Every structure is written in C-alpha cells, then in structure tokens.
CSV table of C-alpha atoms in Angstrom, one decimal:
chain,number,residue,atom,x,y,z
A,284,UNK,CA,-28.6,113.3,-125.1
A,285,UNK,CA,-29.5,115.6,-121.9
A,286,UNK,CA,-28.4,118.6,-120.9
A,287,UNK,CA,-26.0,118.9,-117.7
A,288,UNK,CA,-28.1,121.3,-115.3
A,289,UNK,CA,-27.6,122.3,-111.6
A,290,UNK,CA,-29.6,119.1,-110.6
A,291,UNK,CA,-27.2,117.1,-112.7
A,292,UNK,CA,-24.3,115.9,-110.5
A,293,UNK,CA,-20.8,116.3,-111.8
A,294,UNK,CA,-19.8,112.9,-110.7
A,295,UNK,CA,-21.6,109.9,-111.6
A,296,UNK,CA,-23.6,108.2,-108.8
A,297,UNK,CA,-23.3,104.2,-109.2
A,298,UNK,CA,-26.4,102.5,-109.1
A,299,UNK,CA,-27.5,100.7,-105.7
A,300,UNK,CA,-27.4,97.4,-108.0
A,301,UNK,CA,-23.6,98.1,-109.1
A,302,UNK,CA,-22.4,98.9,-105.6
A,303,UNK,CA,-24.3,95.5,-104.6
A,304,UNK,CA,-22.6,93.9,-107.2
A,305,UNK,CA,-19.0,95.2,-106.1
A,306,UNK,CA,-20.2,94.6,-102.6
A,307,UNK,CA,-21.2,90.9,-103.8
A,308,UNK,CA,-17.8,90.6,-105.5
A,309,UNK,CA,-16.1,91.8,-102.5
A,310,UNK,CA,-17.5,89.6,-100.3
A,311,UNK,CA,-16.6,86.9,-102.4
A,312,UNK,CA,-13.0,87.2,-102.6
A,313,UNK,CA,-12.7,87.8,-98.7
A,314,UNK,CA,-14.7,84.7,-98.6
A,315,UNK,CA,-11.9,82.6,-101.1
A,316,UNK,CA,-9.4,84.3,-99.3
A,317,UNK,CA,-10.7,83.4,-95.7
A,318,UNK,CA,-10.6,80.0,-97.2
A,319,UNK,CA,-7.6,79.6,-99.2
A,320,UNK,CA,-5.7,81.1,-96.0
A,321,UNK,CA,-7.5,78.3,-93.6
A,322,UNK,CA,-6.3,75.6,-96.1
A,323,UNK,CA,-2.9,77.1,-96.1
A,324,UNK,CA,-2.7,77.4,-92.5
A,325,UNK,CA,-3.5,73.8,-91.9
A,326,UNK,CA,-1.1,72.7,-94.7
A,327,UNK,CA,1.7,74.9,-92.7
A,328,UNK,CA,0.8,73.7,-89.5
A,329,UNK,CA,1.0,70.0,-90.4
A,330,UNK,CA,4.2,70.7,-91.9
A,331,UNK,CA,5.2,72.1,-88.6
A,332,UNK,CA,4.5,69.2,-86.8
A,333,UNK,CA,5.6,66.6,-89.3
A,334,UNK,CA,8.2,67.9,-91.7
A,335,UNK,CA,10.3,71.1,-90.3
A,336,UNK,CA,11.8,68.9,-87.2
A,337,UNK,CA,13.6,67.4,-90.2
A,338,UNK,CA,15.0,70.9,-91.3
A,339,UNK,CA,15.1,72.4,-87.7
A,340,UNK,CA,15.8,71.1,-84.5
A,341,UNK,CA,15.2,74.2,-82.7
A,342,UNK,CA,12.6,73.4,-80.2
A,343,UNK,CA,11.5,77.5,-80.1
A,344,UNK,CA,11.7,78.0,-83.6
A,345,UNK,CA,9.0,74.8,-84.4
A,346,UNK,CA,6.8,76.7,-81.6
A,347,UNK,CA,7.5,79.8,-83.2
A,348,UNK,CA,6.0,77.8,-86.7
A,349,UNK,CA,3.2,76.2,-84.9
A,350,UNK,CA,1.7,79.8,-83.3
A,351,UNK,CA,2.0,81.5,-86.9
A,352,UNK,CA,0.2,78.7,-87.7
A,353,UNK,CA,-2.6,78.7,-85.3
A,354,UNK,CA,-3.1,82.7,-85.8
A,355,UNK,CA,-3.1,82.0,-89.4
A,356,UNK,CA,-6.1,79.8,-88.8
A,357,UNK,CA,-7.5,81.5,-86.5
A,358,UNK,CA,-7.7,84.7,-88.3
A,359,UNK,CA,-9.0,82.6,-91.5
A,360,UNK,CA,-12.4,82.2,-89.6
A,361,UNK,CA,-12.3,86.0,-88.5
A,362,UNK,CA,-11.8,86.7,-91.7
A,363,UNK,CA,-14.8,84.7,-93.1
A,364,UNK,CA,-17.1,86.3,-90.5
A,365,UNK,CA,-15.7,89.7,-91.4
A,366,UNK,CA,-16.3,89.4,-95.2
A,367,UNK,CA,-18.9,91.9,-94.8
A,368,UNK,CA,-16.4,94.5,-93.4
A,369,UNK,CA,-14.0,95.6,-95.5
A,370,UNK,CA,-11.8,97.6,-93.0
A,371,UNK,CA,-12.0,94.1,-90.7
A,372,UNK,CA,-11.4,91.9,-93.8
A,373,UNK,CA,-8.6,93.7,-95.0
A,374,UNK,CA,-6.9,93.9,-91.7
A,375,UNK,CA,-7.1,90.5,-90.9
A,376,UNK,CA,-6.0,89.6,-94.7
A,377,UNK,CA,-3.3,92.4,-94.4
A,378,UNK,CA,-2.4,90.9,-90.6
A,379,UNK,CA,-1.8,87.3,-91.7
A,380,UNK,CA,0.2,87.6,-93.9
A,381,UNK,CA,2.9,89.6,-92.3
A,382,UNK,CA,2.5,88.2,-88.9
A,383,UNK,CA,2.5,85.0,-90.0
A,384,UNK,CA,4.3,85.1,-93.3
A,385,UNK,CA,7.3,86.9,-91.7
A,386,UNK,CA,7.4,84.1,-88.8
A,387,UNK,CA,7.4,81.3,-91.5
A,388,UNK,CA,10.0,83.1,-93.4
A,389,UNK,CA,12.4,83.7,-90.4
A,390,UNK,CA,12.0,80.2,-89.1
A,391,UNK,CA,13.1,78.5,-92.4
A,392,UNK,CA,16.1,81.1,-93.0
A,393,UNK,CA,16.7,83.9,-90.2
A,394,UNK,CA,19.1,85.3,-91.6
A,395,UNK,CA,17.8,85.8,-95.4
A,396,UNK,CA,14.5,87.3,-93.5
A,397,UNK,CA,16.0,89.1,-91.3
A,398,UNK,CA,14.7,92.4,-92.4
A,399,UNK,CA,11.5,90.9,-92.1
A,400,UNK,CA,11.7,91.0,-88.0
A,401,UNK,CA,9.8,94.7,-87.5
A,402,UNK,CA,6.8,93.2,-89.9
A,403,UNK,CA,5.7,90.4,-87.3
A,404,UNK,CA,4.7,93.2,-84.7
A,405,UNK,CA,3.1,95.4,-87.4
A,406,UNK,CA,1.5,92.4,-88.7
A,407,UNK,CA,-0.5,91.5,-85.6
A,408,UNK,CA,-1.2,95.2,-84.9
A,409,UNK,CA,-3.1,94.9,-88.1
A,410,UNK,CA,-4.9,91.6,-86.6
A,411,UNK,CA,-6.0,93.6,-83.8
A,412,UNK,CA,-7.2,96.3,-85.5
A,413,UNK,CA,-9.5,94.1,-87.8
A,414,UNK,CA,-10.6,93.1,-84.6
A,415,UNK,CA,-11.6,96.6,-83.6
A,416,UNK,CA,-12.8,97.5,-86.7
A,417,UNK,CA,-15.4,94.4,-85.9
A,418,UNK,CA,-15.9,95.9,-83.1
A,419,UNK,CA,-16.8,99.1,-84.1
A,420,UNK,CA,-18.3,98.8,-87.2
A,421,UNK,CA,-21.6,98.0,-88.2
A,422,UNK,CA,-23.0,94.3,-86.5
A,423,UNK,CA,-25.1,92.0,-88.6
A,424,UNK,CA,-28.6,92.1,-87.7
A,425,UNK,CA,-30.1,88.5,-87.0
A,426,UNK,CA,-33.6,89.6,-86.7
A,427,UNK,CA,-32.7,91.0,-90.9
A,428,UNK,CA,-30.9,87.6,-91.8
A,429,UNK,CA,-27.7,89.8,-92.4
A,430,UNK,CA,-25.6,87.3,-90.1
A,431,UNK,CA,-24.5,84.4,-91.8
A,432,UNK,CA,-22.0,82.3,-92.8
C-alpha cells in the first residue's frame, strides 16, 4: 500500500479506458434510444392517420398528432447523429418527449393534460437547443473516421 504524497491526487482520476467505456455505454443507450423513439414515432404517426379519426374528429387536433409525430421522428435521427454529444443527445431526448409527449397527451384527453400545455413550448426549446449544442460543440472529424452512423 502507497503512501498519499503531494503528487498523489485527492480525487481519483478514471482511467482513459473507463471513461471510453462509459463513453461507449453512453453512446449506446442514446443510440437504443434514438431508435426506440423512431419506432415509436412511426407507430404514433400511423395511429394518427389510421386509428385516432375513430376517437377524434377534430381535424386540428389529428394535425396536431401528426406534427408531434413527424418531430418525434425527426428528432429520432438527430438524435442518432448526436449520440456522440451528450448535451445534443440529451436535449433532443429531453425535447421529445415533452414536445411530443405533451401534444399526444392533450390530443387524446385535453382536459386531463391540461397542465401539460406550458411543456410543449419548453419541450421544443430543448429541441433547439440540442440543435445548437450540435452546433457548437465538437464536429466529427471524417478525415479521423469519427463520423459515422
């Protein structure tokens, strides 16, 4: 057993191979997450087109259903590009599911969700700001094989 010294730092540095590994792990549950939204998304949407105009025969409310479904899409393949970037990914994760979660829920019972009205606009702020965060944040190099899908 060593010592501590001035050289020994008081917190523990992780190795590069176990912030790799959380990085790797990271990644990979943006990735499922990216994918399991897309899935959802195109379960919703069908719905929408199919199955709510049995439930709801307002034409605004089904549009209302089919754009939460198209941003929820949409955002799906962001968010499988952004697995990288964990501000992006979490924004976009964070983004869906109150923009389009609180448009699903207020469609299907308004006034039940009610409450849920102020989340749709702070859910797509979050969308945008994933987008900035790609923006701003580190790009994939090509030249290094970092960009891929």
């Amino acid at each position: 057993m060593t010592t501590p010294d001035e050289n020994t730092p008081l917190i523990a540095q992780q190795s590069e191979s176990s912030q790799e590994t959380m990085s790797s792990s990271t990644t990979s549950t943006y990735w499922r997450v990216g994918a399991l939204y897309g899935a959802a998304g195109v379960c919703l949407g069908a719905f929408g087109a199919h199955g709510l105009k049995q439930r709801i025969s307002d034409p605004a409310k089904i549009a209302s259903w089919g754009t939460a479904a198209q941003y929820q899409i949409l955002h799906s393949i962001a968010l499988l590009v952004a697995r990288d970037n964990p501000l992006a990914a979490g924004l976009f994760t964070a983004g869906m599911s109150m923009f389009s979660g609180s448009i699903y829920a207020l469609v299907l019972d308004p006034a039940r969700f009610k409450f849920l009205g102020p989340v749709t606009p702070l859910g797509g702020l979050c969308l945008i700001g994933g987008w900035l965060a790609l923006a701003f944040g580190k790009a994939p190099s090509v030249a290094a094989g970092e960009l891929r899908l």
